[in-house]
XYZ file of C-alpha atoms in Angstrom:
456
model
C 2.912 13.709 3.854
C 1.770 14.609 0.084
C -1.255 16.827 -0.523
C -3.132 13.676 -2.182
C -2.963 11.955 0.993
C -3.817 15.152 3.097
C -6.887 15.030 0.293
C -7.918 11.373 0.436
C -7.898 11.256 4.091
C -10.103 14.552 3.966
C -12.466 12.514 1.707
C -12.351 9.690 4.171
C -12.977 11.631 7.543
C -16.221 13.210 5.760
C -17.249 10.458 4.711
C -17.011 8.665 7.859
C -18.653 11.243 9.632
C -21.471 10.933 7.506
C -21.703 7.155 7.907
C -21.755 8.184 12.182
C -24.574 10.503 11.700
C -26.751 8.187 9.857
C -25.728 4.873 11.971
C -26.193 6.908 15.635
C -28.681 9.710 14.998
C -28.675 9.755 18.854
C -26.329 11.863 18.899
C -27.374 14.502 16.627
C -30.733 14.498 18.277
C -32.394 14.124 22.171
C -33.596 10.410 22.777
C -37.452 10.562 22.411
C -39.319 9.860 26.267
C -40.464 6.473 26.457
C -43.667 6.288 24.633
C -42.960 8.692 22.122
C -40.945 6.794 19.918
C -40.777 8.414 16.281
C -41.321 6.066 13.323
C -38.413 5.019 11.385
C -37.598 6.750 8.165
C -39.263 5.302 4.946
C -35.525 3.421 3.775
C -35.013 1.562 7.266
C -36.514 -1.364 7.917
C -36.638 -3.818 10.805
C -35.096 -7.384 10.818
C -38.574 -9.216 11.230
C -39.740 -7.464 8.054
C -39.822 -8.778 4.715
C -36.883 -6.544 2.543
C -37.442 -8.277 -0.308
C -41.438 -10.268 -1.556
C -40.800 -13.451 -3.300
C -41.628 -12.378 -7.298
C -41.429 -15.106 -10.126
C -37.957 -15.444 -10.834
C -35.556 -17.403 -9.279
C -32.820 -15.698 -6.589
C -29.875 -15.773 -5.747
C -28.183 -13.847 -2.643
C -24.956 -13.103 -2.573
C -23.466 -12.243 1.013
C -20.309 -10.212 1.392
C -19.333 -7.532 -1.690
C -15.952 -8.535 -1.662
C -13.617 -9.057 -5.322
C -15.620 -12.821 -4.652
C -18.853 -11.197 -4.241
C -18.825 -8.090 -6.599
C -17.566 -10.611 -9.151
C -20.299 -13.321 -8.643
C -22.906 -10.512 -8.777
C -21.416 -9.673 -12.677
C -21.356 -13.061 -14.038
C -24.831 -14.305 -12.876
C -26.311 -11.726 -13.980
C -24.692 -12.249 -17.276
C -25.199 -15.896 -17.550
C -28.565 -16.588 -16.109
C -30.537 -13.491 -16.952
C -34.055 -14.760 -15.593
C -32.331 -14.875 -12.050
C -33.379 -12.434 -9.836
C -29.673 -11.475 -8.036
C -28.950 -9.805 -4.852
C -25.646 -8.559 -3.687
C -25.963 -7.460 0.060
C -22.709 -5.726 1.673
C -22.369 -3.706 4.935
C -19.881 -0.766 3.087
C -21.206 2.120 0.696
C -18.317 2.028 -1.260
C -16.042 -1.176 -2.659
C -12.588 -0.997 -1.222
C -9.912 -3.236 -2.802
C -7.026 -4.480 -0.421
C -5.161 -6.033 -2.966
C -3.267 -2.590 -4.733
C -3.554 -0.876 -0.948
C 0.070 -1.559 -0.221
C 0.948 0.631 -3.410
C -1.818 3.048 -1.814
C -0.125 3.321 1.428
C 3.348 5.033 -0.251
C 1.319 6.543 -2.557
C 1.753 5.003 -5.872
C -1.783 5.167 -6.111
C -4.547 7.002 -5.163
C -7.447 6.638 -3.172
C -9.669 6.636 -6.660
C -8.155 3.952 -7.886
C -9.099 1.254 -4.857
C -12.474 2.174 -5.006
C -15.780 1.840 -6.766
C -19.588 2.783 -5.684
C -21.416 -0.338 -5.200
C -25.233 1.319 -6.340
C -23.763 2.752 -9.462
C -21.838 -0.527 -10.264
C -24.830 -2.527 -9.618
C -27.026 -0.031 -11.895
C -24.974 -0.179 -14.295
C -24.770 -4.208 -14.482
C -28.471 -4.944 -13.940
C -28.180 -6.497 -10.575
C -29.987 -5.162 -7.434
C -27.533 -4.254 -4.064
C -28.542 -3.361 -0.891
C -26.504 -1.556 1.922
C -27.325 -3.439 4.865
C -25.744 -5.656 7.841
C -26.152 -9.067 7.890
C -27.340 -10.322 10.782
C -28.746 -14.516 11.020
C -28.454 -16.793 7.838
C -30.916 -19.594 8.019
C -30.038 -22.538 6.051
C -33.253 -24.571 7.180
C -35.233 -22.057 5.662
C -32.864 -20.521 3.298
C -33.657 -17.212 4.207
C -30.954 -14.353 5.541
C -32.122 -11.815 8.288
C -30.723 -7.860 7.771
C -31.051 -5.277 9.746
C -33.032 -3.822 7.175
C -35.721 -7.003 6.937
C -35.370 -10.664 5.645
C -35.348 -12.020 2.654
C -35.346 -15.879 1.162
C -33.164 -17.179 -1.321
C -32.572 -20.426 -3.626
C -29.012 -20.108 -3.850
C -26.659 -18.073 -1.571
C -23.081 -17.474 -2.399
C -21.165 -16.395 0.935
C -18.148 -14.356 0.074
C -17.221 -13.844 3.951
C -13.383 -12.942 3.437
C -11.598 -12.809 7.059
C -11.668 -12.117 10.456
C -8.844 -11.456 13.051
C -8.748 -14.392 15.793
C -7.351 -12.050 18.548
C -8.649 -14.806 20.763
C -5.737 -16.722 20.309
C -3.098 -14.241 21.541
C -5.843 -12.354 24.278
C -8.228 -15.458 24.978
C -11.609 -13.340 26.703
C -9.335 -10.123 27.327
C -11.421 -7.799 24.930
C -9.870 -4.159 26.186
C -6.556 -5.457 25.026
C -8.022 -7.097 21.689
C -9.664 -3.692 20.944
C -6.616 -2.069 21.910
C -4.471 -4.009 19.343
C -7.231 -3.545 16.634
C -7.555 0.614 17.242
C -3.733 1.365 17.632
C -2.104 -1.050 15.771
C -4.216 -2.871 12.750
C -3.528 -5.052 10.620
C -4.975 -3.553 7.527
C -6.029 -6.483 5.761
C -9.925 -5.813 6.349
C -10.992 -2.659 4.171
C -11.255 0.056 4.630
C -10.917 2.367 7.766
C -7.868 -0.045 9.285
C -5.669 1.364 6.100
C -6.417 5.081 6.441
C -5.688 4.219 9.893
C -2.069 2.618 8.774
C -1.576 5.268 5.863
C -1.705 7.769 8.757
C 0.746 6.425 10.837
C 3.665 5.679 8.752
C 3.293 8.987 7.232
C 3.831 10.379 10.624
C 6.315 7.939 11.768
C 9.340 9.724 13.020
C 11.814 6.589 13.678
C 12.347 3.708 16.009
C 11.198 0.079 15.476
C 8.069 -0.579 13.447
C 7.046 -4.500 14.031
C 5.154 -6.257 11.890
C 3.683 -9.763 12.871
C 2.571 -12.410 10.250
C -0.245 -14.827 10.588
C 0.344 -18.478 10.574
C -1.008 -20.177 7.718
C -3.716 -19.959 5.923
C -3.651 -15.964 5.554
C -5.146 -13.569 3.065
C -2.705 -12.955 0.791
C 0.682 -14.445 1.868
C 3.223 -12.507 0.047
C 1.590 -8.923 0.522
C 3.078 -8.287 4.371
C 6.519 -9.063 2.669
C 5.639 -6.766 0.366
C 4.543 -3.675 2.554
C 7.430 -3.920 4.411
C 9.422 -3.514 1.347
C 7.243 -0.374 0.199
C 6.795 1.163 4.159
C 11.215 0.841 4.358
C 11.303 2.109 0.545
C 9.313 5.055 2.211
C 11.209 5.282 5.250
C 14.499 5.503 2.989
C 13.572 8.281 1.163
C 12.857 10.335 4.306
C 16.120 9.039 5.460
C 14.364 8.140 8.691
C 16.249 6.228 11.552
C 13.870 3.593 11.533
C 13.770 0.028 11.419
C 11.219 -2.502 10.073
C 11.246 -5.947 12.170
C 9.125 -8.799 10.867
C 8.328 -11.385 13.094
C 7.405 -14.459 10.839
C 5.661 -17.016 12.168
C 7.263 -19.303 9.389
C 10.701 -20.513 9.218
C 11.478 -18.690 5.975
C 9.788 -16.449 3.673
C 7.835 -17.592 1.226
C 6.451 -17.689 -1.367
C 8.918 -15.836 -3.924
C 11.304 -16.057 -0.700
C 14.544 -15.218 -2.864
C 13.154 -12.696 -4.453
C 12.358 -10.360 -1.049
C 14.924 -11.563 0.635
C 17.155 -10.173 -2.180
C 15.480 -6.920 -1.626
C 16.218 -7.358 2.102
C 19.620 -7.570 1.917
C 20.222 -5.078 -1.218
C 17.905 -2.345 -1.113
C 17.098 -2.047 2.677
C 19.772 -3.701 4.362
C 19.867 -1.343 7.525
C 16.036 -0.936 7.622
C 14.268 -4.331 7.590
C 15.199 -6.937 9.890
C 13.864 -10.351 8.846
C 12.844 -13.010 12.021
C 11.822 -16.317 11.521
C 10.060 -18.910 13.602
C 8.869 -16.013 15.609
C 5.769 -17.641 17.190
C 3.592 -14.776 19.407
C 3.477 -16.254 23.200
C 2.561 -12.979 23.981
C 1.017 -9.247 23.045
C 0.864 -5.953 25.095
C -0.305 -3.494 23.017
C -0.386 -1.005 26.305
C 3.307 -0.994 27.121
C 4.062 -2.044 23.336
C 6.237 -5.161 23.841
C 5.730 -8.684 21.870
C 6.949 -11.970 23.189
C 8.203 -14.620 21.053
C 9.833 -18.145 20.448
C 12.564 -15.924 18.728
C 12.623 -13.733 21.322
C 11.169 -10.395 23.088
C 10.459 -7.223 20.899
C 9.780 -3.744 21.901
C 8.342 -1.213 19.138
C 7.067 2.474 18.685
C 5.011 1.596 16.196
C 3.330 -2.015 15.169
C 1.673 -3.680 12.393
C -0.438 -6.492 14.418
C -1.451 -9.461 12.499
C -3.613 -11.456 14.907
C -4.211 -15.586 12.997
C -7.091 -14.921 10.359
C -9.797 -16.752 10.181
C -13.018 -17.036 7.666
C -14.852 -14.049 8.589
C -18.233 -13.876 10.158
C -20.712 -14.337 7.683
C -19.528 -17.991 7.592
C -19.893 -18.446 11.499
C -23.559 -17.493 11.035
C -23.994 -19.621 8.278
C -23.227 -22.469 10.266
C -20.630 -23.534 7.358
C -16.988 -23.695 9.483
C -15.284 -27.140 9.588
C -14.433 -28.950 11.949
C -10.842 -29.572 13.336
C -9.311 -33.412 14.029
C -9.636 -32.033 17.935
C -13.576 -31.422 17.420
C -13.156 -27.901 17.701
C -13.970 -25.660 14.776
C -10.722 -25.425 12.706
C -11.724 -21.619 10.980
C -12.176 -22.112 7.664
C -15.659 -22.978 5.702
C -15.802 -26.970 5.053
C -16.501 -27.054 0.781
C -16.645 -29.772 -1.553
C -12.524 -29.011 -3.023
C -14.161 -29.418 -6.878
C -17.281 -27.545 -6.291
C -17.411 -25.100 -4.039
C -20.764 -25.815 -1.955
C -20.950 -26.294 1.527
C -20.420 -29.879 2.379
C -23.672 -30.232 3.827
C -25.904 -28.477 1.314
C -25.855 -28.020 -2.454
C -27.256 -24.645 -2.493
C -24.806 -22.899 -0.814
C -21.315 -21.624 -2.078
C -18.427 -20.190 -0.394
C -16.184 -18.236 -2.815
C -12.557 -16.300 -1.819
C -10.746 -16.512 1.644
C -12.954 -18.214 3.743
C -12.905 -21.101 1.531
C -11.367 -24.315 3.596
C -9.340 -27.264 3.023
C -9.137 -28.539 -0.735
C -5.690 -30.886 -1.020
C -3.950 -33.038 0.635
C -1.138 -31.468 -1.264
C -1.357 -28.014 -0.730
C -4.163 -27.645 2.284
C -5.806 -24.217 0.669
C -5.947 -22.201 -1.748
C -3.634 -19.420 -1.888
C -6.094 -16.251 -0.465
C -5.655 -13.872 -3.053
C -7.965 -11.685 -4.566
C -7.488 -12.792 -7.329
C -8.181 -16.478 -6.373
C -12.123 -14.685 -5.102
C -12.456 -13.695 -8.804
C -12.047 -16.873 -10.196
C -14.145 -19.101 -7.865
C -16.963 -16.602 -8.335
C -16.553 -16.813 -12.497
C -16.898 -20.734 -11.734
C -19.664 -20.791 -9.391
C -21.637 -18.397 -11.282
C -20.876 -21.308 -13.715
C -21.965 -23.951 -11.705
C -25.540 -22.168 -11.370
C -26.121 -21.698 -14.885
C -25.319 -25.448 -15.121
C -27.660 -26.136 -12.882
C -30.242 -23.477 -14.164
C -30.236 -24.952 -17.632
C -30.564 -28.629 -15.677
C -27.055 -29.822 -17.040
C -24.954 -30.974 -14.220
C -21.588 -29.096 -14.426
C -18.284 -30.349 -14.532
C -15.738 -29.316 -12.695
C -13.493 -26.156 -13.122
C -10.113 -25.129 -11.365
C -8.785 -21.587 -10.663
C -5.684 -20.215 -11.141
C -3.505 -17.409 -9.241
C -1.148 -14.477 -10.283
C 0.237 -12.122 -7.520
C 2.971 -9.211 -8.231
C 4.269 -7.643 -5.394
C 6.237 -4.152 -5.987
C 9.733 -4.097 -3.554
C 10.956 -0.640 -4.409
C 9.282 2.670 -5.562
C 12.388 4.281 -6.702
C 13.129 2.770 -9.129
C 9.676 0.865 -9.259
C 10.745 -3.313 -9.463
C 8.529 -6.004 -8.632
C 8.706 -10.044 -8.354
C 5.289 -12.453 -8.526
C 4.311 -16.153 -8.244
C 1.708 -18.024 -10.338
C -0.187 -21.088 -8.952
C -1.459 -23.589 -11.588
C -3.605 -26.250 -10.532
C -5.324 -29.591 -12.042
C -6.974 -32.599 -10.772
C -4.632 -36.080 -10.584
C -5.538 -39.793 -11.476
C -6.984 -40.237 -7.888
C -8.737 -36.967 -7.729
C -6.733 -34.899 -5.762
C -6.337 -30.928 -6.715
C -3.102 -30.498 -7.468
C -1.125 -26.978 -6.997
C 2.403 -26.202 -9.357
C 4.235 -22.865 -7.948
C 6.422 -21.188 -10.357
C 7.926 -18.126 -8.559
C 9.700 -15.020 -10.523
C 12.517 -13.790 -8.383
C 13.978 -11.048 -10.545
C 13.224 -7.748 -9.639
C 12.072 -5.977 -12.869
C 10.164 -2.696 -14.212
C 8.612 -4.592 -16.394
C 6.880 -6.903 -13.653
C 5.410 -3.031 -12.494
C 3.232 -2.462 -15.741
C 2.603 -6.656 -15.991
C 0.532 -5.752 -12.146
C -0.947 -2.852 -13.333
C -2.275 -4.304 -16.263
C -3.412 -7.208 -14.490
C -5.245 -5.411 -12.138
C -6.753 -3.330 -15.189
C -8.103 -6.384 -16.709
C -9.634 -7.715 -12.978
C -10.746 -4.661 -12.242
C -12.753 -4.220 -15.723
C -14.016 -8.143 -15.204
C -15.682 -6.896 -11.660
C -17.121 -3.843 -12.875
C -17.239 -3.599 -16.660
């Protein structure tokens, strides 16, 4: 393990302690006797309060300080000056999954992922506030913290995901929270990738299982990625280990060709590739999967439980509904638009976003697919500010995924889209199979250019 990492996860563990202290003071202190209760501090509120009076302007909240969120925040403020915008996110600090794989091997540092939220939003002119979300009320368009309540004229949800480890565990929540201490995903910043980082630096050998989501997932290339970067990692400690992937798909995709190239030349005896691999069953306490393809034991694992839109949606009361009547996961939108189906003044930017095509079924969950639906629904309020009605705009998607450190190659896919004659979003895939240096710099430039459009 490099000295970096030793540093970053220093930087991490004090920081985390410091986030313990302040959210349990309990334990730093004796419980008062009943009665006696102290005040609380000046800064903390309670969730019947008012956080924020009504003033003059105009306001928009934005829930969730995701690339979606952060974005959103940026561009309002930019394009409708007079609005009064809020950007409320549980985290101190912005954490950005997509670049964490490269993180993980150590390609990058800890620095690089992340970003203060206060400065950022000092800095841009908007106002953010650390704080848990805890009710959103359409009917009154108000959303309840745990720091006090505040109303809103437009909201912008930017929920991203959350794990369904009910469909592998059902009610069995000691083996769910099992799965999600010892073995996460990593796909929800930030604590599950220090967690990850951790454990493949210390991984000795044996099998190291990673299971994918079914579709829709965050980010479908990046777990084919990882395990490219993790055995790149492994093969440079010449470790007796092997990577299995158990794909819940019945090839790889997208820019299938293109890993399983890498597969097969660079890390031939490290990753095994299985597909159709459907989870029947999980123990995380005796560390055996079941599957259509088969039974798997590991020593280490890399759980990917089906993802869903995460909770902030829920609470919004936004999920669709499946053909079965059930809810089918995924925040029901108007495809051109972006607003809830069932009210004008709510948006849902990013992953959670639902159906949108017959063709394609979702967007592609990418961050950089949140950026670009939070440039056009900032957009769609200054349309709507100025009393134009807007027309509709598409995104578009780039993802480069890195398959070897030494040398450093990568492939990516682009996703065009338009609308058809009959007005149906269309999606045109053109992936770049080649493994090439050049592909390297083309990411990190990209993600120079995002990263300046978030935070200037």
């Amino acid at each position: 393990m490099t000295d970096r990492h030793n540093a970053s996860r220093r930087r991490f563990l004090a920081a985390s302690g410091g986030i313990a202290a302040l959210a349990a003071p309990g334990l730093a202190q004796a419980v008062p006797r009943a009665g006696t209760e102290r005040p609380l501090p000046p800064l903390v509120g309670r969730s019947s309060e008012t956080l924020l009076p009504r003033g003059k302007a105009r306001r928009v909240v934005i829930c969730g300080g995701g690339w979606g969120g952060i974005t959103a925040a940026r561009y309002l403020r930019q394009q409708v000056p007079h609005l009064e915008v809020v950007l409320l996110e549980r985290n101190q600090n912005f954490f950005s999954c997509p670049m964490s794989n490269k993180w993980l091997v150590d390609v990058v540092d800890t620095q690089y992922l992340t970003k203060d939220y206060l400065k950022v939003s000092e800095e841009l002119g908007y106002r953010f506030i650390q704080t848990e979300i805890l009710e959103i009320e359409r009917g009154t368009k108000r959303v309840v913290t745990a720091a006090g309540a505040l109303d809103y004229d437009y909201l912008i949800l930017s929920p991203g995901i959350r794990y369904n480890y009910e469909a592998w565990f059902g009610n069995d929540r000691r083996a769910a929270e099992a799965t999600r201490a010892r073995f996460p995903a990593a796909y929800i910043p930030s604590a599950e990738h220090f967690h990850l980082k951790q454990a493949i630096h210390d991984f000795k050998g044996g099998d190291l299982v990673m299971t994918l989501p079914p579709p829709p997932q965050r980010c479908p290339p990046s777990p084919y990625e990882r395990a490219c970067l993790i055995a790149s990692l492994f093969k440079a400690k010449k470790l007796n280990a092997r990577i299995i992937i158990l794909d819940h798909k019945d090839d790889v995709r997208p820019i299938g060709p293109g890993f399983k190239a890498a597969f097969q030349e660079l890390y031939k005896d490290i990753v095994t590739y299985v597909p159709n691999a459907h989870v029947k069953e999980v123990d995380p306490f005796n560390k055996r999967i079941k599957t259509a393809a088969g039974d798997f034991d590991f020593d280490h694992a890399i759980l990917m439980a089906p993802h869903q839109a995460g909770d902030l949606a829920w609470r919004a009361g936004v999920v669709g509904q499946s053909f079965q009547g059930g809810p089918d996961g995924w925040a029901a939108v108007d495809p051109l638009f972006l607003h809830a189906e069932d009210d004008k003044d709510v948006y849902v930017i990013g992953d959670a976003v639902g159906y949108v095509s017959p063709q394609f079924s979702f967007y592609p969950k990418a961050g950089h697919v949140a950026n670009q639906h939070a440039r056009i629904v900032a957009h769609y309020i200054a349309e709507r500010e100025a009393e134009r009605e807007p027309g509709y705009r598409l995104p578009d998607n780039l993802c480069f995924m890195m398959v070897s450190t030494q040398p450093q190659e990568a492939i990516s896919v682009k996703f065009d889209y338009k609308v058809n004659s009959m007005g149906i979003i269309e999606q045109t895939q053109i992936d770049f199979n080649e493994r090439k240096p050049e592909t390297v710099g083309e990411d990190f430039e990209w993600a120079r250019g995002i990263y300046a459009d978030m935070f200037g």
